[in-house]
PDB file of C-alpha atoms in Angstrom:
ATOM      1  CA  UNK A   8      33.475  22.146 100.438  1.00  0.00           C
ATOM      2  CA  UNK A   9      30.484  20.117 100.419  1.00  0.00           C
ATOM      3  CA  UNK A  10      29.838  16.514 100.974  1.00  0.00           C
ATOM      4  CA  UNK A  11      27.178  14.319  99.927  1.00  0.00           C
ATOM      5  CA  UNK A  12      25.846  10.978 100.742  1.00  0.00           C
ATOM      6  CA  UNK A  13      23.339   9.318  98.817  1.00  0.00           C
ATOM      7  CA  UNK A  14      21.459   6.238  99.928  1.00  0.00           C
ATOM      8  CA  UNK A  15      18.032   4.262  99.079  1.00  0.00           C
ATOM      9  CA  UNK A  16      18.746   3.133  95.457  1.00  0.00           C
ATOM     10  CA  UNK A  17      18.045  -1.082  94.839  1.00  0.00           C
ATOM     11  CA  UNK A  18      16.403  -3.009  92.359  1.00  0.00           C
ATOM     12  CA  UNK A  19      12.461  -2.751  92.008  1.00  0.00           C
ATOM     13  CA  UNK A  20       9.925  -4.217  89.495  1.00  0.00           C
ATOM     14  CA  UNK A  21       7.922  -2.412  87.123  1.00  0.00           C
ATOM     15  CA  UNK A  22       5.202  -0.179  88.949  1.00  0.00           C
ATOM     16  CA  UNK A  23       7.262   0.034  92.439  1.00  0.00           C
ATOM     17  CA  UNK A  24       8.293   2.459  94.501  1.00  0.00           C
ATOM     18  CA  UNK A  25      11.795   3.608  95.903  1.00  0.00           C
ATOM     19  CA  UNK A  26      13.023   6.410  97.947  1.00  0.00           C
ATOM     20  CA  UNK A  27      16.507   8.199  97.441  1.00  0.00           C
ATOM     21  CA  UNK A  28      17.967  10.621 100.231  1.00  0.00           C
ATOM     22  CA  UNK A  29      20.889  12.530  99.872  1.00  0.00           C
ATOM     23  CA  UNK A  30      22.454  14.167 102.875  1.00  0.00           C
ATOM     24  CA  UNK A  31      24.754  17.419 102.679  1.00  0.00           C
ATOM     25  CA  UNK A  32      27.341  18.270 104.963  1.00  0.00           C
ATOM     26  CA  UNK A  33      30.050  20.591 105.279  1.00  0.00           C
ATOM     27  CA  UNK A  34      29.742  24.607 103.891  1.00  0.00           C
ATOM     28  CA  UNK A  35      25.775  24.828 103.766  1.00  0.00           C
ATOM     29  CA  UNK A  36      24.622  28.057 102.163  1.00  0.00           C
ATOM     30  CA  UNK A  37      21.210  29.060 102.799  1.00  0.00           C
ATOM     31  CA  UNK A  38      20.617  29.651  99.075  1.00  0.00           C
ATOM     32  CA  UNK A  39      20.799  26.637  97.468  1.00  0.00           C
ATOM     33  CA  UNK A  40      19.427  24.445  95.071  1.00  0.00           C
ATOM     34  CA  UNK A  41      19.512  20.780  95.912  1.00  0.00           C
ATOM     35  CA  UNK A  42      18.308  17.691  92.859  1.00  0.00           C
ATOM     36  CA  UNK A  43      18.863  14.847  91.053  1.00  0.00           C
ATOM     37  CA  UNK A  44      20.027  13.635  87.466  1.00  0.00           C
ATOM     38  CA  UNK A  45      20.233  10.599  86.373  1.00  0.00           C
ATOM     39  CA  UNK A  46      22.499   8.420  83.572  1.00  0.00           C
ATOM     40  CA  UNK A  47      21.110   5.508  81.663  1.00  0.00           C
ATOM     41  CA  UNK A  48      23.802   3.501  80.086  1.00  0.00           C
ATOM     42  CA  UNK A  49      24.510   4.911  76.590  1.00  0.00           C
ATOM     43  CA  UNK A  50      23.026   7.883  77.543  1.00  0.00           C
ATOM     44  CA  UNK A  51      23.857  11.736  78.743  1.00  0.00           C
ATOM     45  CA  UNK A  52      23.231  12.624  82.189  1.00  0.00           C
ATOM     46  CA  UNK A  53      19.625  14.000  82.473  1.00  0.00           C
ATOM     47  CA  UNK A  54      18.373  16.762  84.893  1.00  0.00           C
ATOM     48  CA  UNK A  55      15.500  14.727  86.853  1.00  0.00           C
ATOM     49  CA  UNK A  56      13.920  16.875  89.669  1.00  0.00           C
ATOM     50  CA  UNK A  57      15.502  20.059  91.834  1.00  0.00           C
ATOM     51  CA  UNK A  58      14.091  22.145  94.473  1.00  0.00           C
ATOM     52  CA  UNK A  59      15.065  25.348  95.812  1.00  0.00           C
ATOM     53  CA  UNK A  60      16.178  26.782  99.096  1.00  0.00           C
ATOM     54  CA  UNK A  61      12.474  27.644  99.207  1.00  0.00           C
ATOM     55  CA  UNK A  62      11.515  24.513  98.430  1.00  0.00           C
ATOM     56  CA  UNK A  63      10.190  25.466  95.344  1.00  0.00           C
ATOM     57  CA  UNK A  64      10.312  21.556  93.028  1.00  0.00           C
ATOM     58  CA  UNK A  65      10.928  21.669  89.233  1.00  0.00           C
ATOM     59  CA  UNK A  66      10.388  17.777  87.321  1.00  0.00           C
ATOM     60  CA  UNK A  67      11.653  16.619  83.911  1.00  0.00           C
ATOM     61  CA  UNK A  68       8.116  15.745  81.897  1.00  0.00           C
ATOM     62  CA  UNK A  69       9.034  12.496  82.093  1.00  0.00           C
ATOM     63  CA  UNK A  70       8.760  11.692  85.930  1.00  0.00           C
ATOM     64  CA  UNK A  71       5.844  14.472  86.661  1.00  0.00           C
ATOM     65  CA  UNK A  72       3.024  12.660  88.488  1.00  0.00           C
ATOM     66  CA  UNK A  73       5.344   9.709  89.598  1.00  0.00           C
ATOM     67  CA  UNK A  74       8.428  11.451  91.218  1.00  0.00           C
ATOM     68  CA  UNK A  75       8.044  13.594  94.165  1.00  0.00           C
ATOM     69  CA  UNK A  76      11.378  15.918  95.649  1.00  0.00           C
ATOM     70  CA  UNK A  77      11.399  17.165  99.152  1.00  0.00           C
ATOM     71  CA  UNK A  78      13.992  18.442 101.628  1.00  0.00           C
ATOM     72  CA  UNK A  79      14.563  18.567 105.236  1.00  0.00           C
ATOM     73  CA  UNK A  80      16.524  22.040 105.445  1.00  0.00           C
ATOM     74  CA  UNK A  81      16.854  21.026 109.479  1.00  0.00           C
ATOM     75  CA  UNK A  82      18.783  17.845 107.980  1.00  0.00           C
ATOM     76  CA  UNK A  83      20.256  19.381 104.886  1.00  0.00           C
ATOM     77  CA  UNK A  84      18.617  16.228 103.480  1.00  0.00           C
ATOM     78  CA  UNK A  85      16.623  16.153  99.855  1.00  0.00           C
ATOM     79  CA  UNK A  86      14.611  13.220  98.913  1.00  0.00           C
ATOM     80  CA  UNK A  87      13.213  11.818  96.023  1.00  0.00           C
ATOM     81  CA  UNK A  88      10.083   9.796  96.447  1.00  0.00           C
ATOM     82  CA  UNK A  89       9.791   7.666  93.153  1.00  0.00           C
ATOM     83  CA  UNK A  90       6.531   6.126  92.067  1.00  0.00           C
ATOM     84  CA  UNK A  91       5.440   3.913  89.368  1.00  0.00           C
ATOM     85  CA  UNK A  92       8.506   3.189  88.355  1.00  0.00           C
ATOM     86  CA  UNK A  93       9.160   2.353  84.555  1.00  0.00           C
ATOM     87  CA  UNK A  94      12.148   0.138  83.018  1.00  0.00           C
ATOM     88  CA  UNK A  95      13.042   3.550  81.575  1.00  0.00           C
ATOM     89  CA  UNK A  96      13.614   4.949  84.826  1.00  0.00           C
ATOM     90  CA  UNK A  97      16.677   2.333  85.310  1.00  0.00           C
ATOM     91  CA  UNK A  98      19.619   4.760  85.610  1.00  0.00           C
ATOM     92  CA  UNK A  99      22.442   5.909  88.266  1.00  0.00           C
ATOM     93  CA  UNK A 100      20.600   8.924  90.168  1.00  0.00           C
ATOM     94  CA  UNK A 101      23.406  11.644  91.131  1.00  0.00           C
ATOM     95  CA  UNK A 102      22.650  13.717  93.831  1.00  0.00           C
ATOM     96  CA  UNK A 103      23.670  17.505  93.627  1.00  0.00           C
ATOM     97  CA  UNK A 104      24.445  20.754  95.662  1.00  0.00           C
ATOM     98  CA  UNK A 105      24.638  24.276  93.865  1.00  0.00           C
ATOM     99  CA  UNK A 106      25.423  27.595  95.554  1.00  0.00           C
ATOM    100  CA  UNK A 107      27.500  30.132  95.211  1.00  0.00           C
ATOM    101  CA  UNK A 108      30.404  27.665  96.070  1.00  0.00           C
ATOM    102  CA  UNK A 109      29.541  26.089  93.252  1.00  0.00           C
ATOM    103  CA  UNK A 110      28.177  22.829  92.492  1.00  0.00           C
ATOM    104  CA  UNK A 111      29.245  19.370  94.047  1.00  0.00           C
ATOM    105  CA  UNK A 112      27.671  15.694  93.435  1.00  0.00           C
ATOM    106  CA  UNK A 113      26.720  12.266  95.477  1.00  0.00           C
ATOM    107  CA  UNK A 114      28.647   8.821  94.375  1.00  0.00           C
ATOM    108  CA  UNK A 115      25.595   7.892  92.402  1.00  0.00           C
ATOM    109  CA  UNK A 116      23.240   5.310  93.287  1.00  0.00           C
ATOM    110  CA  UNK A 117      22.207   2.569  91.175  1.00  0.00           C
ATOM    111  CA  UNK A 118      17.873   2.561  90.067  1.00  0.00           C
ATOM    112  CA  UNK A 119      17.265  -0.949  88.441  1.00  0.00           C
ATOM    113  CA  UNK A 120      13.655  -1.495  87.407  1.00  0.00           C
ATOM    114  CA  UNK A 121      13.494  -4.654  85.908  1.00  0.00           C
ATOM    115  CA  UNK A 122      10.172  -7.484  85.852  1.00  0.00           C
TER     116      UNK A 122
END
């Protein structure tokens, strides 16, 4: 099993900045992909940014050159470093875990961007 705590979302204005982190405990695999989607209200769950064991990052077209994902493999910790934030970026931001376990997924923390 895998846990994972999510922290850092809040309410911003158009052009901010916020930082998620997501911290993973419990059955840590090596190989593993650790990212974010996110869920706009009336809207399906979108893959936003992952990053591999390697810490190789992969961004939806939309957030490329304003979203940045890292991770701390020391801390089992992923980030995601959130730039120029848009209205359209106002979601719920899951946190997620894959490996050969499977995958698991944060609480969800709440992205407002509103002037």
């Amino acid at each position: 099993q895998v846990q994972l705590v999510e922290s850092g979302g809040g309410l911003v204005q158009p052009g901010g900045s916020l930082r998620l982190s997501c911290a993973a405990s419990g059955t840590i695999f090596s190989i593993n992909v650790m990212g974010w989607y996110r869920q706009a209200p009336g809207k399906q769950r979108e893959l936003v940014a992952r990053i591999s064991g390697a810490g190789v990052p992969t961004y939806v077209d939309s957030v490329k050159g304003r979203f940045t994902i890292s991770r701390d493999n020391a801390k089992e910790t992923v980030y995601l470093q959130m730039n120029s934030l848009k209205l359209e970026d106002t979601a719920v931001y899951y946190c997620y875990y894959q490996s050969e376990l499977g995958i698991y997924w944060g609480q969800g923390t709440q992205v407002t961007v509103s002037s």
